[in-house]
């Protein structure tokens, strides 16, 4: 990445140009929501080119659009990149390239343009290292907590509201500590928005916790038993982890939707997240269609790295699934052990009561107490088994599915590019035919179409390279996170297992003299 | 499974203490045992200087049915009505274990060779444990008989110990088993009747207390035994669960090339350690707790049976009294009635005396056994927990 620190001379290798311009773009988008306009001419090319991943934010597709056109402009331009309005007018008027699926409406482009003349002193002045550091988590200061689940409403329309508390020293937020109330569908809505913006350009968007119709129904119906409290706790923890993962992602953190989710007191209800809604069914149909498509796309993989990584993730997925299934069995059996130990403790106590030899009676009562304490221990261990180990595994199984999805998007991107190339070829053939048939008007039309498709081919190639690059970075970040995550959890989990054994020692050591005291 | 020799290993039946002190004139042990198909053949070795026997040392081979025959012979013998007859050993049951081994053999292709080897090892250990237990149970039965001053002198016992040939005792057929069950039902009904019979007052506080005590104790110890079994079963399940977890962690560790590798491998190793630990905890709890509770459940049942017999004798005595009165008023067959009443009285008193002694022995036996087993249980649990608690520096 060091190589990209210096702004490359314009007109050079396309990718790096592209990146630099994109970075310039990034700076602007980040200024939108947080800075007041202070008109001053933005710095020219001496601006440190920033790493795409560190400060990239906002909807990618729209950026791509603009850069694309700017690329054209700068092909003949001088070194100085003046980001003043005159040069950017043409950008405004050009329509987004059809190759990109624009998720962000053009409205977002407009405000960005307005602020183009703004300087973003906070971010501009920051050195590159600082920003990268922040993204890498050393000075990355944002803590999210999900707590206080409370039931709102009655009957089948009831829902659980969770308190989302954010503590941060990041400047992009207006306060350093704030909290809002959110319901589960809000989280799903957030994920849906992030996914639609970022997934298809190669960002690994952490998946939201799964819906559970059965679980929620029990809660709605108002069963105050342990299984519904367990369900709520499981969900709360899952939502917390989900948010924590999402904010750790430097790109996603900059997203306005995420910020709105964390900050604003009122959030428009996300209705398209219901499982049985029209949108839900559409999603299912799309997923099925995707699966079919995946099987028919045969990509010429020019980059072995991707093939390797895909295989690696496939293996990892299989093994995690296996491990997860085994751990689930463990949790179940440990809970059984706890229940059985408690039952035994009770019957030992009863036996102690019946026993008419005093010392033996006392010893049996002590045994019952020890077994009760051991039961507690088993329960705590089962808790750790589940929340530390099992949930980590299931989180990563779903994360890897997101990673696989991103690889699939790359394939689709390649397919689009391929298709564009094929169409271009056809258009050229048509042109040739028209030339031979000597139909001047048709020739002109053919020429227009050729130009159009040439642009699309270029766009397709750029998209493909962009997504490939993004994926590489994302996978690198993902792997780092994964290693960190697993290491932390494994250490904590091992500690809990060791702790359990040590507690057992204490209990039995206390019991031994009692047993010896039987006379 | 062929020739599993368990007899030579753990000699002392670990769950029951039998007081063999003070009398080495008759020593009985099961020196060898062989499992063939669905039969277990026990080699019963006796060392004795008693005059009844023709040799000082001799062995015979006996099967489970012959032990049952011996037990029933004691129970049906009027002479021993005032004694607690040691409970019969349970039938050797390898069904469950054998089934599991078979299922494992049929194979689940999704498990690795390592996992398969571990599971096989576990099942074989289980089989061996069951085998050892059944040997211990049979041995304890004989040793209690040998230690009891009255019971050891039984003729059937000598035959059992010495007679070289097969005793030609077949297992009970269904009719006999059913008959046995019915007899038990009749017995409890009878008992209920007797106790409610007006006029039958328990004269002795000791027995009154014992009856109440034993009734409650037996129920509760049965409960405790069942629940202890379930705890042990859960421990075994856990131990089995650790096998695939350890294997999966290992393969994950092998695949990783980064720092995570060590973490996975360490965790895999720890689970392997835990597996052995849980397995041992399960088997120790089985021996020291479950088996002990089970034994005293049976022994307390035997004690209850004794009380019933005494109660029956008391009822007979009462009836004889009434009959005597009736005979006196009618002045018919007075002498027969008198002698019958005498007999019943004597029998009742004989039973009461020996029962008192037996019940006191039962209590002291119980206390000693519980003490020994609870101490050993605690010590073993400590040993295992310490084995799993020490953690060298990892990652």
mmCIF file of C-alpha atoms in Angstrom, chain A residues 312 315-316 319-320 322-323 326-327 329-331 333-334 336-337 340-344 346-351 353-357 360 363-364 367 371 378 389 393 479 482-483 486-487 490-491 493-495 497-498 501-502 504-506 508-509 511-512 515-519, chain B residues 110 112 115 209-210 213 216-217 220-221 223-224 227-228 230-231 233-235 237-238 241-242 244-245 248-249 251-252 255-256 258-260 263-264 266-267 270-271 274 277-278 285 289 293 363 366-367 370-371 374-375 377-379 381-382 384-386 388-389 391 394-395:
data_model
loop_
_atom_site.group_PDB
_atom_site.id
_atom_site.type_symbol
_atom_site.label_atom_id
_atom_site.label_comp_id
_atom_site.label_asym_id
_atom_site.label_seq_id
_atom_site.Cartn_x
_atom_site.Cartn_y
_atom_site.Cartn_z
ATOM 1 C CA UNK A 312 -9.887 -21.471 1.376
ATOM 2 C CA UNK A 315 -12.917 -25.198 3.404
ATOM 3 C CA UNK A 316 -13.188 -22.874 6.339
ATOM 4 C CA UNK A 319 -15.072 -26.951 9.019
ATOM 5 C CA UNK A 320 -16.756 -24.203 10.963
ATOM 6 C CA UNK A 322 -18.929 -29.092 11.537
ATOM 7 C CA UNK A 323 -17.431 -27.578 14.622
ATOM 8 C CA UNK A 326 -20.558 -30.348 17.626
ATOM 9 C CA UNK A 327 -20.462 -27.354 19.929
ATOM 10 C CA UNK A 329 -24.434 -30.694 20.982
ATOM 11 C CA UNK A 330 -21.987 -29.843 23.756
ATOM 12 C CA UNK A 331 -24.103 -26.934 24.953
ATOM 13 C CA UNK A 333 -25.501 -31.904 26.954
ATOM 14 C CA UNK A 334 -23.951 -29.560 29.418
ATOM 15 C CA UNK A 336 -28.628 -31.610 30.667
ATOM 16 C CA UNK A 337 -25.741 -32.321 33.004
ATOM 17 C CA UNK A 340 -29.333 -33.790 36.270
ATOM 18 C CA UNK A 341 -26.818 -32.565 38.815
ATOM 19 C CA UNK A 342 -29.453 -30.311 40.367
ATOM 20 C CA UNK A 343 -31.890 -33.231 40.558
ATOM 21 C CA UNK A 344 -29.256 -35.417 42.164
ATOM 22 C CA UNK A 346 -32.030 -32.635 45.756
ATOM 23 C CA UNK A 347 -32.282 -36.381 46.152
ATOM 24 C CA UNK A 348 -28.983 -36.473 48.038
ATOM 25 C CA UNK A 349 -30.381 -33.882 50.418
ATOM 26 C CA UNK A 350 -33.511 -35.970 50.927
ATOM 27 C CA UNK A 351 -31.391 -39.034 51.538
ATOM 28 C CA UNK A 353 -32.569 -36.180 55.837
ATOM 29 C CA UNK A 354 -33.663 -39.805 56.044
ATOM 30 C CA UNK A 355 -30.337 -41.064 57.230
ATOM 31 C CA UNK A 356 -30.450 -41.660 60.935
ATOM 32 C CA UNK A 357 -26.749 -41.747 61.527
ATOM 33 C CA UNK A 360 -23.454 -39.552 57.714
ATOM 34 C CA UNK A 363 -22.050 -35.540 55.148
ATOM 35 C CA UNK A 364 -24.833 -36.342 52.719
ATOM 36 C CA UNK A 367 -22.647 -33.588 49.360
ATOM 37 C CA UNK A 371 -23.572 -30.852 43.930
ATOM 38 C CA UNK A 378 -22.196 -26.261 34.828
ATOM 39 C CA UNK A 389 -17.867 -20.300 21.379
ATOM 40 C CA UNK A 393 -18.882 -19.850 15.120
ATOM 41 C CA UNK A 479 -8.730 -12.202 7.830
ATOM 42 C CA UNK A 482 -11.036 -13.081 12.070
ATOM 43 C CA UNK A 483 -7.683 -13.953 13.567
ATOM 44 C CA UNK A 486 -10.934 -16.052 17.267
ATOM 45 C CA UNK A 487 -7.809 -15.602 19.283
ATOM 46 C CA UNK A 490 -10.402 -18.877 22.335
ATOM 47 C CA UNK A 491 -8.312 -17.424 25.118
ATOM 48 C CA UNK A 493 -13.035 -19.650 26.520
ATOM 49 C CA UNK A 494 -9.996 -21.607 27.628
ATOM 50 C CA UNK A 495 -9.885 -19.420 30.691
ATOM 51 C CA UNK A 497 -12.811 -23.963 31.167
ATOM 52 C CA UNK A 498 -9.789 -23.730 33.418
ATOM 53 C CA UNK A 501 -11.881 -26.914 36.946
ATOM 54 C CA UNK A 502 -10.385 -24.709 39.631
ATOM 55 C CA UNK A 504 -14.375 -27.814 41.215
ATOM 56 C CA UNK A 505 -11.149 -28.243 43.135
ATOM 57 C CA UNK A 506 -12.322 -25.753 45.729
ATOM 58 C CA UNK A 508 -14.301 -30.944 46.559
ATOM 59 C CA UNK A 509 -11.540 -29.825 48.851
ATOM 60 C CA UNK A 511 -16.158 -31.569 51.054
ATOM 61 C CA UNK A 512 -13.348 -34.007 51.761
ATOM 62 C CA UNK A 515 -16.597 -37.091 54.379
ATOM 63 C CA UNK A 516 -13.683 -37.970 56.606
ATOM 64 C CA UNK A 517 -15.616 -36.756 59.624
ATOM 65 C CA UNK A 518 -18.123 -39.567 59.321
ATOM 66 C CA UNK A 519 -17.550 -41.665 62.380
ATOM 67 C CA UNK B 110 -18.188 -38.590 8.142
ATOM 68 C CA UNK B 112 -12.147 -39.321 10.755
ATOM 69 C CA UNK B 115 -12.266 -39.949 15.894
ATOM 70 C CA UNK B 209 -38.346 -46.812 64.187
ATOM 71 C CA UNK B 210 -36.561 -49.149 61.797
ATOM 72 C CA UNK B 213 -36.783 -45.388 58.596
ATOM 73 C CA UNK B 216 -38.385 -43.817 53.600
ATOM 74 C CA UNK B 217 -34.717 -44.585 53.186
ATOM 75 C CA UNK B 220 -34.985 -42.020 48.688
ATOM 76 C CA UNK B 221 -31.909 -44.029 48.012
ATOM 77 C CA UNK B 223 -34.268 -41.951 43.736
ATOM 78 C CA UNK B 224 -30.727 -40.841 44.452
ATOM 79 C CA UNK B 227 -30.430 -39.548 39.450
ATOM 80 C CA UNK B 228 -26.790 -40.358 40.034
ATOM 81 C CA UNK B 230 -28.330 -39.765 34.940
ATOM 82 C CA UNK B 231 -25.518 -37.474 36.039
ATOM 83 C CA UNK B 233 -24.701 -40.530 31.733
ATOM 84 C CA UNK B 234 -24.497 -36.796 31.091
ATOM 85 C CA UNK B 235 -20.797 -36.800 31.898
ATOM 86 C CA UNK B 237 -22.240 -37.620 26.763
ATOM 87 C CA UNK B 238 -19.983 -34.651 27.356
ATOM 88 C CA UNK B 241 -18.988 -34.636 22.529
ATOM 89 C CA UNK B 242 -15.420 -33.571 23.008
ATOM 90 C CA UNK B 244 -15.577 -34.371 17.281
ATOM 91 C CA UNK B 245 -14.870 -30.928 18.705
ATOM 92 C CA UNK B 248 -12.589 -30.243 14.125
ATOM 93 C CA UNK B 249 -10.356 -27.828 16.023
ATOM 94 C CA UNK B 251 -8.198 -29.732 11.330
ATOM 95 C CA UNK B 252 -8.902 -26.012 11.593
ATOM 96 C CA UNK B 255 -5.278 -25.398 7.853
ATOM 97 C CA UNK B 256 -4.376 -22.037 9.337
ATOM 98 C CA UNK B 258 -1.233 -17.602 10.911
ATOM 99 C CA UNK B 259 -1.178 -17.087 14.644
ATOM 100 C CA UNK B 260 -4.570 -18.647 14.896
ATOM 101 C CA UNK B 263 -4.810 -21.168 19.313
ATOM 102 C CA UNK B 264 -6.815 -23.832 17.559
ATOM 103 C CA UNK B 266 -4.091 -25.618 21.928
ATOM 104 C CA UNK B 267 -7.827 -25.614 22.300
ATOM 105 C CA UNK B 270 -7.335 -29.005 25.911
ATOM 106 C CA UNK B 271 -10.544 -30.606 24.765
ATOM 107 C CA UNK B 274 -11.058 -32.689 29.056
ATOM 108 C CA UNK B 277 -11.042 -36.203 32.367
ATOM 109 C CA UNK B 278 -14.794 -36.301 31.878
ATOM 110 C CA UNK B 285 -18.863 -41.301 39.946
ATOM 111 C CA UNK B 289 -21.548 -43.064 43.980
ATOM 112 C CA UNK B 293 -26.258 -46.208 46.147
ATOM 113 C CA UNK B 363 -26.378 -49.619 59.760
ATOM 114 C CA UNK B 366 -23.742 -48.728 55.543
ATOM 115 C CA UNK B 367 -21.934 -45.997 57.413
ATOM 116 C CA UNK B 370 -20.588 -44.551 52.589
ATOM 117 C CA UNK B 371 -17.651 -43.037 54.392
ATOM 118 C CA UNK B 374 -17.481 -40.580 49.696
ATOM 119 C CA UNK B 375 -13.875 -40.015 50.698
ATOM 120 C CA UNK B 377 -15.081 -39.967 45.451
ATOM 121 C CA UNK B 378 -13.898 -36.606 46.719
ATOM 122 C CA UNK B 379 -10.262 -37.596 46.339
ATOM 123 C CA UNK B 381 -12.749 -35.701 41.822
ATOM 124 C CA UNK B 382 -9.938 -33.571 43.192
ATOM 125 C CA UNK B 384 -9.256 -35.114 38.029
ATOM 126 C CA UNK B 385 -10.014 -31.453 38.521
ATOM 127 C CA UNK B 386 -6.374 -30.765 39.269
ATOM 128 C CA UNK B 388 -7.591 -30.373 34.054
ATOM 129 C CA UNK B 389 -7.005 -27.202 35.976
ATOM 130 C CA UNK B 391 -2.793 -24.791 32.228
ATOM 131 C CA UNK B 394 -0.677 -20.879 25.771
ATOM 132 C CA UNK B 395 -0.865 -18.414 23.004
#
